[in-house]
Amino acid sequence: MTDPAESTPTWAVEGADDADDLAAASLALARRFNAGATMWCVAPQWPEQARHVAVEFVHPVIVGSRALPAVHVGGPGLVDALRALVRPGDVLCAVSPADDREVADAFRRAPAWGALTMWIGAGPRPAVGAADHVLWSDPESDPALAPYDGSLSLRYHMLWELTHVCFDHPGLLTEPEGEVCEGPVCITCSDEGRLAEVVAATGELDAEATVRTGDGIETVDTTLVGPLPAGALVLVHAGSAITVVDEGSHASPDLLGST
Amino acid sequence: MSEPNEPAGASDAPAENTAFLYPFIDSEERDPGPLLVDLAASARAKAVLSKSLAAATIEATSGAVSAAARAMSERFQRGGVLYTFGNGGSSSDAASVAALFSRPPSGQALPARCLTEDPAILTALGNDVGFELVFARQLIAHARSGDMCIAMSTSGGSKNLLVAADEARKRGVLVVAMAGYDGGTLARSPSVDHSLVVRSDSVHRIQESQAALAMQLWRTVQLELTRKAA
């Protein structure tokens, strides 16, 4: 049909405030796929939404588009399942409301797993820092109806469409080089506040713990934090666990910089 | 999606060559700025098109939606069950519709379920009797006269939906069909009682409008049930 938008210009300002977020998320996703990522799709309350995202990428509607690895993960024990599946460089994509505790728990661990996070939803937005990319529906739309009225599928359809546009720009598909070190303090080089997840519980007599970070498995000193349960999140600085990250807080840039 | 006959190059195909818009193309391109601006503009245009297509679809199908909702509400009142099905992305959309009817955020919960939820049944039927029969055979097992179904497709050409519609008709099951493009064979099938067509040639935009259309159908069914109860 002809573009009805031309006859209804009032739509032009609606539903598009997240266009810049979508653009940034699409380029980030294309870069990750280009480097070999798998996208793990979750939607605990609306599993069909995550299945739709997965089939969108694996079996594209446009003939000739690249088939990309995307997988729906559902069922009980979501965080445990993701912990086993996710590899550094992967992507986690959730379609759920901001108050979904399972998604929030998986996403706060994502930096320790080396995963990029994308959160698609409607209604009240997730807390700042809860995901790397937040693709949120119009604030005026009814969040209870968002999974049914097409506003969420519009967002993941566009994520797919724009990600494929990025593949036509091979020069932009590699992550830019990090900032060059200058001056006496460099956050990157000083190993400041990297998030880590404890792999195995430690006891009173243990001075070290095996942890998982975005770079892989390593051993860190736990003198400052004491015994740790498996799955605990800690901030690691210069080979030491310096603090335990409580549930409900996110590894936001503010927190990482507060060491 | 997932129908094998989708034409390449639907209206919003992302494969369009936009290289001429950028000063440094191919592997020499380093500044993502111009691309990000272009992507955001594209997203805005798609959002505009999606919303206006949904509005135009709801307007164009209002008579058909009212008729389908009246027939469905009568069947729900007499204990009828709703079955939904589709292939690929349309299967997840069909699951969404079943969830909306059976676990609605408000209103009356109605018996509805999607026939693609169980991989054991889908693979058993697909392997033993062929994929064309995966929905029809489930209708033979479950459906009774007085039940209803919603067949969801973008192309309107999926063989297993056409076969299921015929089987449903034979068993006294009300058949509502959703399709895109010109409606395809499905929308014109004599087995279909109510055809709801999204007039677009973009699979993605069709699916978004089908969701809006299904919600309109659900709303109208709820209104009919409330009116009948009063």
XYZ file of N, CA, C and O in Angstrom, chain B residues 26-192:
668
model
N 32.728 1.137 2.798
C 33.460 -0.123 2.881
C 34.413 -0.111 4.064
O 34.137 0.503 5.075
N 35.522 -0.750 3.911
C 36.388 -0.949 5.069
C 37.084 0.332 5.510
O 37.673 0.387 6.566
N 37.014 1.393 4.697
C 37.658 2.655 5.072
C 36.807 3.455 6.048
O 37.289 4.375 6.703
N 35.519 3.133 6.149
C 34.604 3.922 6.960
C 34.944 3.755 8.436
O 35.048 2.643 8.937
N 35.112 4.866 9.164
C 35.498 4.782 10.569
C 34.545 5.523 11.500
O 34.410 5.185 12.659
N 33.888 6.560 11.006
C 33.030 7.381 11.865
C 31.596 6.859 11.799
O 30.951 6.931 10.749
N 31.071 6.309 12.922
C 29.707 5.753 12.880
C 28.623 6.831 12.904
O 27.441 6.501 12.751
N 29.001 8.093 13.087
C 28.019 9.172 13.217
C 26.969 9.206 12.118
O 25.767 9.141 12.411
N 27.401 9.309 10.848
C 26.403 9.390 9.768
C 25.492 8.170 9.699
O 24.296 8.302 9.459
N 26.061 6.984 9.952
C 25.237 5.776 9.918
C 24.192 5.814 11.032
O 23.020 5.490 10.818
N 24.604 6.229 12.245
C 23.667 6.272 13.371
C 22.524 7.245 13.098
O 21.364 6.967 13.434
N 22.844 8.379 12.475
C 21.806 9.356 12.122
C 20.824 8.720 11.132
O 19.601 8.838 11.267
N 21.371 8.010 10.157
C 20.546 7.368 9.138
C 19.682 6.266 9.743
O 18.498 6.125 9.418
N 20.274 5.477 10.658
C 19.516 4.395 11.301
C 18.351 4.955 12.119
O 17.240 4.425 12.090
N 18.623 6.028 12.858
C 17.573 6.627 13.692
C 16.450 7.184 12.813
O 15.262 7.021 13.127
N 16.823 7.809 11.695
C 15.804 8.338 10.778
C 14.973 7.193 10.213
O 13.744 7.285 10.099
N 15.645 6.094 9.886
C 14.959 4.920 9.369
C 14.000 4.352 10.419
O 12.867 3.968 10.111
N 14.448 4.316 11.678
C 13.598 3.807 12.767
C 12.353 4.674 12.914
O 11.244 4.163 13.089
N 12.537 6.001 12.830
C 11.381 6.905 12.958
C 10.386 6.658 11.827
O 9.175 6.596 12.053
N 10.907 6.500 10.617
C 10.032 6.274 9.464
C 9.271 4.953 9.608
O 8.075 4.875 9.304
N 9.968 3.928 10.112
C 9.311 2.619 10.281
C 8.228 2.702 11.359
O 7.154 2.098 11.227
N 8.515 3.430 12.446
C 7.531 3.573 13.524
C 6.289 4.295 13.021
O 5.155 3.928 13.352
N 6.508 5.316 12.204
C 5.392 6.069 11.623
C 4.552 5.145 10.752
O 3.321 5.084 10.867
N 5.229 4.395 9.890
C 4.530 3.502 8.967
C 3.764 2.421 9.735
O 2.607 2.113 9.418
N 4.403 1.869 10.778
C 3.770 0.807 11.556
C 2.478 1.297 12.196
O 1.437 0.634 12.123
N 2.545 2.473 12.824
C 1.366 3.006 13.516
C 0.262 3.366 12.543
O -0.922 3.114 12.806
N 0.629 3.978 11.429
C -0.414 4.403 10.490
C -1.017 3.198 9.773
O -2.217 3.178 9.500
N -0.193 2.185 9.507
C -0.738 0.970 8.885
C -1.719 0.280 9.837
O -2.790 -0.171 9.420
N -1.354 0.231 11.139
C -2.253 -0.390 12.123
C -3.575 0.367 12.186
O -4.658 -0.234 12.196
N -3.495 1.704 12.195
C -4.721 2.512 12.265
C -5.574 2.300 11.016
O -6.797 2.131 11.104
N -4.929 2.290 9.853
C -5.659 2.098 8.597
C -6.278 0.703 8.542
O -7.410 0.524 8.074
N -5.552 -0.291 9.055
C -6.054 -1.669 9.048
C -7.277 -1.812 9.944
O -8.268 -2.441 9.574
N -7.183 -1.212 11.129
C -8.303 -1.319 12.076
C -9.553 -0.661 11.498
O -10.670 -1.179 11.630
N -9.339 0.444 10.794
C -10.470 1.132 10.174
C -11.064 0.273 9.042
O -12.276 0.085 8.972
N -10.175 -0.261 8.201
C -10.647 -1.002 7.028
C -11.324 -2.320 7.399
O -12.162 -2.830 6.650
N -10.957 -2.892 8.565
C -11.490 -4.211 8.924
C -12.557 -4.129 10.015
O -12.954 -5.166 10.560
N -13.025 -2.928 10.351
C -13.902 -2.800 11.523
C -15.171 -3.647 11.378
O -15.619 -4.273 12.344
N -15.741 -3.689 10.168
C -16.945 -4.498 9.960
C -16.659 -5.976 10.136
O -17.404 -6.695 10.833
N -15.559 -6.433 9.554
C -15.195 -7.853 9.643
C -14.841 -8.237 11.080
O -15.202 -9.327 11.545
N -14.168 -7.331 11.794
C -13.810 -7.617 13.188
C -15.070 -7.718 14.049
O -15.199 -8.628 14.883
N -16.029 -6.813 13.830
C -17.283 -6.859 14.604
C -18.023 -8.165 14.363
O -18.499 -8.808 15.312
N -18.089 -8.562 13.100
C -18.798 -9.804 12.770
C -18.102 -11.013 13.385
O -18.750 -11.898 13.968
N -16.768 -11.045 13.277
C -16.012 -12.163 13.849
C -16.173 -12.195 15.365
O -16.358 -13.261 15.959
N -16.125 -11.014 15.993
C -16.232 -10.949 17.455
C -17.617 -11.393 17.927
O -17.737 -12.065 18.965
N -18.659 -11.029 17.182
C -20.013 -11.479 17.550
C -20.099 -13.001 17.497
O -20.577 -13.649 18.439
N -19.610 -13.571 16.401
C -19.662 -15.033 16.246
C -18.831 -15.727 17.321
O -19.250 -16.732 17.904
N -17.653 -15.161 17.603
C -16.777 -15.775 18.609
C -17.389 -15.677 20.008
O -17.334 -16.634 20.789
N -17.961 -14.519 20.335
C -18.509 -14.354 21.687
C -19.673 -15.320 21.905
O -19.843 -15.861 23.004
N -20.483 -15.560 20.852
C -21.574 -16.532 20.980
C -21.019 -17.914 21.269
O -21.539 -18.657 22.104
N -19.938 -18.261 20.587
C -19.347 -19.585 20.800
C -18.689 -19.691 22.177
O -18.806 -20.722 22.843
N -17.997 -18.620 22.605
C -17.413 -18.641 23.955
C -18.517 -18.829 24.996
O -18.360 -19.580 25.956
N -19.657 -18.150 24.792
C -20.763 -18.253 25.756
C -21.305 -19.666 25.851
O -21.761 -20.091 26.912
N -21.221 -20.395 24.745
C -21.714 -21.777 24.747
C -20.601 -22.768 25.075
O -20.764 -23.967 24.875
N -19.464 -22.262 25.554
C -18.387 -23.158 25.991
C -17.366 -23.488 24.921
O -16.550 -24.396 25.091
N -17.394 -22.751 23.812
C -16.443 -23.003 22.737
C -15.005 -22.669 23.144
O -14.769 -21.819 24.001
N -14.071 -23.362 22.519
C -12.641 -23.168 22.778
C -11.995 -22.554 21.534
O -12.359 -22.895 20.403
N -11.035 -21.645 21.772
C -10.311 -21.005 20.667
C -8.942 -21.660 20.486
O -8.180 -21.801 21.444
N -8.629 -22.061 19.237
C -7.301 -22.569 18.895
C -6.633 -21.580 17.944
O -7.268 -21.088 17.026
N -5.341 -21.284 18.197
C -4.604 -20.386 17.307
C -3.391 -21.126 16.757
O -2.856 -22.029 17.402
N -2.985 -20.753 15.556
C -1.786 -21.384 14.980
C -1.224 -20.547 13.839
O -1.904 -19.705 13.259
N 0.064 -20.788 13.557
C 0.779 -20.102 12.489
C 2.175 -20.689 12.412
O 2.540 -21.537 13.239
N 2.967 -20.242 11.455
C 4.335 -20.747 11.282
C 5.356 -19.650 11.583
O 5.118 -18.478 11.283
N 6.512 -20.040 12.131
C 7.602 -19.089 12.356
C 7.188 -17.975 13.308
O 6.594 -18.227 14.357
N 7.486 -16.734 12.938
C 7.107 -15.591 13.769
C 5.608 -15.562 14.003
O 5.146 -15.168 15.074
N 4.845 -16.012 13.026
C 3.386 -16.049 13.185
C 2.962 -17.066 14.234
O 1.883 -16.943 14.810
N 3.792 -18.085 14.493
C 3.449 -19.037 15.553
C 3.580 -18.360 16.917
O 2.754 -18.574 17.808
N 4.607 -17.516 17.063
C 4.727 -16.814 18.347
C 3.645 -15.744 18.467
O 3.132 -15.491 19.561
N 3.257 -15.143 17.346
C 2.153 -14.185 17.382
C 0.842 -14.894 17.734
O 0.014 -14.363 18.486
N 0.665 -16.108 17.210
C -0.530 -16.889 17.536
C -0.535 -17.244 19.025
O -1.588 -17.243 19.669
N 0.650 -17.530 19.582
C 0.757 -17.821 21.014
C 0.393 -16.590 21.836
O -0.244 -16.675 22.890
N 0.800 -15.420 21.340
C 0.471 -14.154 21.994
C -1.044 -13.942 22.037
O -1.588 -13.498 23.050
N -1.709 -14.245 20.929
C -3.160 -14.066 20.856
C -3.850 -15.011 21.845
O -4.767 -14.610 22.575
N -3.386 -16.256 21.893
C -3.969 -17.214 22.837
C -3.771 -16.746 24.273
O -4.670 -16.859 25.115
N -2.582 -16.174 24.553
C -2.301 -15.670 25.898
C -3.215 -14.495 26.233
O -3.717 -14.377 27.358
N -3.448 -13.629 25.257
C -4.308 -12.463 25.490
C -5.735 -12.900 25.830
O -6.366 -12.362 26.738
N -6.245 -13.901 25.114
C -7.611 -14.368 25.386
C -7.703 -15.146 26.698
O -8.664 -15.014 27.434
N -6.684 -15.961 26.998
C -6.809 -16.864 28.154
C -6.289 -16.252 29.449
O -6.727 -16.623 30.532
N -5.339 -15.333 29.343
C -4.798 -14.677 30.544
C -4.795 -13.170 30.340
O -3.745 -12.531 30.312
N -5.966 -12.570 30.133
C -6.020 -11.149 29.759
C -5.637 -10.247 30.930
O -5.851 -10.618 32.085
N -5.041 -9.091 30.632
C -4.710 -8.135 31.701
C -5.963 -7.595 32.381
O -5.906 -7.137 33.520
N -7.115 -7.663 31.686
C -8.387 -7.280 32.298
C -9.480 -8.034 31.551
O -9.242 -8.582 30.480
N -10.683 -8.054 32.125
C -11.795 -8.728 31.462
C -11.850 -10.213 31.778
O -11.169 -10.707 32.681
N -12.662 -10.927 30.985
C -12.962 -12.326 31.248
C -11.903 -13.233 30.621
O -11.589 -13.084 29.438
N -11.366 -14.169 31.420
C -10.425 -15.151 30.870
C -11.201 -16.190 30.075
O -12.197 -16.718 30.545
N -10.765 -16.479 28.866
C -11.484 -17.364 27.957
C -10.592 -18.534 27.548
O -9.369 -18.389 27.464
N -11.200 -19.701 27.292
C -10.375 -20.863 26.928
C -9.765 -20.695 25.531
O -10.476 -20.681 24.537
N -8.455 -20.534 25.496
C -7.764 -20.359 24.218
C -6.375 -20.956 24.353
O -5.734 -20.818 25.397
N -5.909 -21.650 23.324
C -4.526 -22.113 23.359
C -3.969 -22.230 21.945
O -4.704 -22.299 20.964
N -2.630 -22.203 21.913
C -1.927 -22.175 20.635
C -1.447 -23.585 20.293
O -0.912 -24.292 21.159
N -1.604 -23.995 19.057
C -1.270 -25.369 18.650
C 0.214 -25.550 18.300
O 0.602 -26.589 17.774
N 1.049 -24.544 18.587
C 2.483 -24.719 18.324
C 3.295 -24.816 19.617
O 4.511 -24.775 19.588
N 2.612 -24.953 20.755
C 3.306 -24.878 22.047
C 4.093 -26.142 22.391
O 4.995 -26.093 23.210
N 3.738 -27.271 21.794
C 4.325 -28.543 22.233
C 5.201 -29.150 21.137
O 4.694 -29.713 20.168
N 6.541 -29.070 21.296
C 7.428 -29.598 20.261
C 7.301 -31.111 20.081
O 7.564 -31.627 18.992
N 6.885 -31.835 21.117
C 6.727 -33.290 20.981
C 5.627 -33.582 19.964
O 5.781 -34.440 19.084
N 4.523 -32.847 20.078
C 3.403 -33.073 19.159
C 3.746 -32.576 17.751
O 3.502 -33.255 16.759
N 4.366 -31.396 17.658
C 4.719 -30.848 16.338
C 5.683 -31.764 15.591
O 5.517 -32.018 14.397
N 6.694 -32.264 16.301
C 7.689 -33.100 15.611
C 7.128 -34.489 15.324
O 7.456 -35.089 14.299
N 6.264 -34.993 16.204
C 5.639 -36.299 15.941
C 4.808 -36.220 14.662
O 4.935 -37.054 13.763
N 3.983 -35.193 14.565
C 3.117 -35.054 13.394
C 3.934 -34.718 12.148
O 3.709 -35.289 11.073
N 4.882 -33.802 12.299
C 5.696 -33.405 11.150
C 6.474 -34.583 10.595
O 6.580 -34.769 9.387
N 7.000 -35.406 11.501
C 7.808 -36.553 11.094
C 6.950 -37.691 10.520
O 7.321 -38.311 9.529
N 5.806 -37.926 11.128
C 5.021 -39.107 10.750
C 4.021 -38.861 9.622
O 3.812 -39.732 8.786
N 3.390 -37.683 9.620
C 2.356 -37.469 8.600
C 2.631 -36.260 7.718
O 1.892 -35.994 6.782
N 3.681 -35.504 8.019
C 4.047 -34.365 7.172
C 3.653 -33.038 7.790
O 2.664 -32.937 8.519
N 4.450 -32.002 7.468
C 4.239 -30.709 8.115
C 2.936 -30.038 7.676
O 2.407 -29.192 8.375
N 2.426 -30.449 6.536
C 1.165 -29.861 6.079
C 0.005 -30.206 7.003
O -1.023 -29.539 6.992
N 0.194 -31.259 7.797
C -0.922 -31.726 8.629
C -0.749 -31.411 10.121
O -1.564 -31.853 10.929
N 0.301 -30.646 10.494
C 0.585 -30.486 11.931
C -0.558 -29.791 12.683
O -0.765 -30.057 13.868
N -1.295 -28.924 12.017
C -2.405 -28.255 12.714
C -3.722 -29.011 12.503
O -4.509 -29.172 13.434
N -3.938 -29.486 11.281
C -5.183 -30.213 10.992
C -5.337 -31.433 11.900
O -6.417 -31.693 12.447
N -4.233 -32.181 12.095
C -4.336 -33.387 12.914
C -4.628 -33.052 14.371
O -5.308 -33.806 15.071
N -4.126 -31.924 14.859
C -4.450 -31.530 16.237
C -5.916 -31.127 16.348
O -6.575 -31.405 17.364
N -6.436 -30.485 15.298
C -7.858 -30.126 15.322
C -8.728 -31.386 15.335
O -9.740 -31.446 16.023
N -8.293 -32.416 14.579
C -9.043 -33.674 14.573
C -9.094 -34.252 15.991
O -10.121 -34.744 16.445
N -7.971 -34.128 16.720
C -7.906 -34.692 18.068
C -8.715 -33.881 19.079
O -9.319 -34.441 20.000
N -8.721 -32.544 18.921
C -9.261 -31.708 20.000
C -10.561 -30.977 19.681
O -11.384 -30.762 20.577
N -10.712 -30.525 18.440
C -11.775 -29.556 18.163
C -13.149 -30.210 18.076
O -13.295 -31.321 17.567
N -14.142 -29.483 18.564
C -15.534 -29.932 18.475
C -16.339 -28.836 17.786
O -15.934 -27.661 17.769
N -17.478 -29.236 17.290
C -18.390 -28.258 16.709
C -18.699 -27.205 17.785
O -18.966 -27.550 18.935
N -18.641 -25.947 17.420
C -18.857 -24.890 18.409
C -17.556 -24.233 18.841
O -17.554 -23.162 19.447
N -16.418 -24.877 18.510
C -15.118 -24.260 18.795
C -14.786 -23.243 17.714
O -15.565 -23.021 16.778
N -13.627 -22.615 17.844
C -13.217 -21.605 16.850
C -11.702 -21.620 16.717
O -11.002 -22.131 17.602
N -11.204 -21.084 15.616
C -9.749 -21.013 15.445
C -9.359 -19.711 14.747
O -10.171 -19.099 14.042
N -8.124 -19.282 15.026
C -7.538 -18.142 14.312
C -6.270 -18.652 13.633
O -5.336 -19.112 14.310
N -6.251 -18.607 12.305
C -5.077 -19.003 11.531
C -4.316 -17.737 11.164
O -4.876 -16.832 10.556
N -3.018 -17.675 11.560
C -2.234 -16.453 11.323
C -1.126 -16.690 10.316
O -0.320 -17.609 10.462
N -1.087 -15.840 9.298
C -0.082 -15.956 8.247
C 0.209 -14.555 7.724
O -0.624 -13.665 7.827
N 1.406 -14.351 7.201
C 1.643 -13.075 6.508
C 1.373 -13.234 5.017
O 0.723 -12.398 4.410
N 1.824 -14.356 4.436
C 1.651 -14.552 2.992
C 0.231 -14.975 2.633
O -0.260 -14.694 1.541
N -0.432 -15.669 3.557
C -1.739 -16.238 3.243
C -1.621 -17.468 2.360
O -2.612 -17.910 1.780
N -0.405 -18.024 2.256
C -0.204 -19.155 1.356
C 0.264 -20.428 2.032
O 0.513 -21.426 1.349
N 0.394 -20.429 3.368
C 0.939 -21.604 4.052
C -0.018 -22.782 3.922
O -1.172 -22.711 4.339
N 0.513 -23.873 3.381
C -0.315 -25.039 3.092
C -0.945 -25.612 4.364
O -2.119 -25.993 4.375
N -0.156 -25.653 5.462
C -0.709 -26.281 6.669
C -1.863 -25.469 7.274
O -2.730 -26.023 7.941
N -1.889 -24.157 7.002
C -3.019 -23.351 7.473
C -4.245 -23.615 6.609
O -5.376 -23.695 7.107
N -4.026 -23.733 5.286
C -5.144 -23.992 4.373
C -5.799 -25.338 4.695
O -7.025 -25.459 4.744
N -4.960 -26.353 4.923
C -5.469 -27.688 5.251
C -6.213 -27.660 6.589
O -7.284 -28.263 6.743
N -5.651 -26.911 7.558
C -6.289 -26.824 8.876
C -7.632 -26.102 8.778
O -8.607 -26.485 9.456
N -7.696 -25.056 7.947
C -8.965 -24.333 7.779
C -10.033 -25.258 7.200
O -11.188 -25.246 7.652
N -9.640 -26.074 6.223
C -10.596 -27.027 5.631
C -11.089 -28.029 6.683
O -12.275 -28.342 6.763
N -10.151 -28.531 7.475
C -10.504 -29.507 8.508
C -11.428 -28.873 9.552
O -12.403 -29.492 10.008
N -11.102 -27.631 9.937
C -11.912 -26.927 10.928
C -13.342 -26.752 10.409
O -14.310 -27.030 11.125
N -13.454 -26.312 9.168
C -14.766 -26.100 8.543
C -15.594 -27.382 8.601
O -16.766 -27.370 8.969
N -14.934 -28.489 8.246
C -15.597 -29.795 8.213
C -16.164 -30.167 9.584
O -17.167 -30.853 9.696
N -15.483 -29.694 10.657
C -15.855 -30.103 12.011
C -16.736 -29.077 12.711
O -16.942 -29.161 13.915
N -17.210 -28.079 11.978
C -18.093 -27.083 12.595
C -17.352 -26.068 13.448
O -17.922 -25.455 14.356
N -16.063 -25.890 13.174
C -15.240 -24.913 13.901
C -15.231 -23.600 13.123
O -14.988 -23.604 11.910
N -15.520 -22.504 13.798
C -15.493 -21.181 13.162
C -14.051 -20.840 12.778
O -13.138 -21.018 13.581
N -13.848 -20.360 11.556
C -12.484 -20.081 11.091
C -12.292 -18.584 10.844
O -12.952 -17.988 10.002
N -11.365 -17.993 11.618
C -10.939 -16.613 11.404
C -9.529 -16.676 10.828
O -8.674 -17.385 11.366
N -9.286 -15.974 9.731
C -7.962 -15.998 9.109
C -7.364 -14.599 9.104
O -8.049 -13.623 8.821
N -6.068 -14.530 9.448
C -5.332 -13.268 9.336
C -4.232 -13.459 8.312
O -3.490 -14.440 8.374
N -4.132 -12.517 7.384
C -3.093 -12.604 6.364
C -2.638 -11.201 5.977
O -3.264 -10.200 6.357
N -1.535 -11.134 5.214
C -1.027 -9.856 4.721
C -1.101 -9.810 3.209
O -1.852 -10.575 2.595
N -0.293 -8.930 2.606
C -0.291 -8.755 1.149
C -1.739 -8.566 0.664
O -2.464 -7.735 1.207
N -2.183 -9.420 -0.285
C -3.575 -9.305 -0.751
C -4.466 -10.350 -0.080
O -5.595 -10.553 -0.509
N -3.959 -10.985 0.967
C -4.735 -11.994 1.678
C -4.402 -13.412 1.251
O -4.640 -14.359 1.995
N -3.866 -13.553 0.044
C -3.441 -14.864 -0.437
C -4.585 -15.855 -0.552
O -5.769 -15.497 -0.471
N -4.215 -17.120 -0.737
C -5.201 -18.194 -0.879
C -6.039 -18.343 0.392
O -7.227 -18.653 0.332
N -5.405 -18.111 1.533
C -6.099 -18.303 2.814
C -7.315 -17.395 2.930
O -8.410 -17.845 3.271
N -7.122 -16.098 2.648
C -8.217 -15.138 2.836
C -9.378 -15.431 1.894
O -10.522 -15.078 2.179
N -9.084 -16.075 0.755
C -10.143 -16.370 -0.216
C -10.690 -17.789 -0.079
O -11.564 -18.191 -0.839
N -10.148 -18.543 0.898
C -10.584 -19.933 1.049
C -12.063 -19.994 1.433
O -12.508 -19.269 2.329
N -12.834 -20.865 0.793
C -14.243 -21.018 1.165
C -14.418 -21.573 2.580
O -15.510 -21.491 3.140
N -13.323 -22.118 3.165
C -13.406 -22.641 4.530
C -13.301 -21.545 5.586
O -13.523 -21.801 6.767
N -12.929 -20.340 5.167
C -12.721 -19.250 6.126
C -14.009 -18.441 6.300
O -14.613 -18.002 5.330
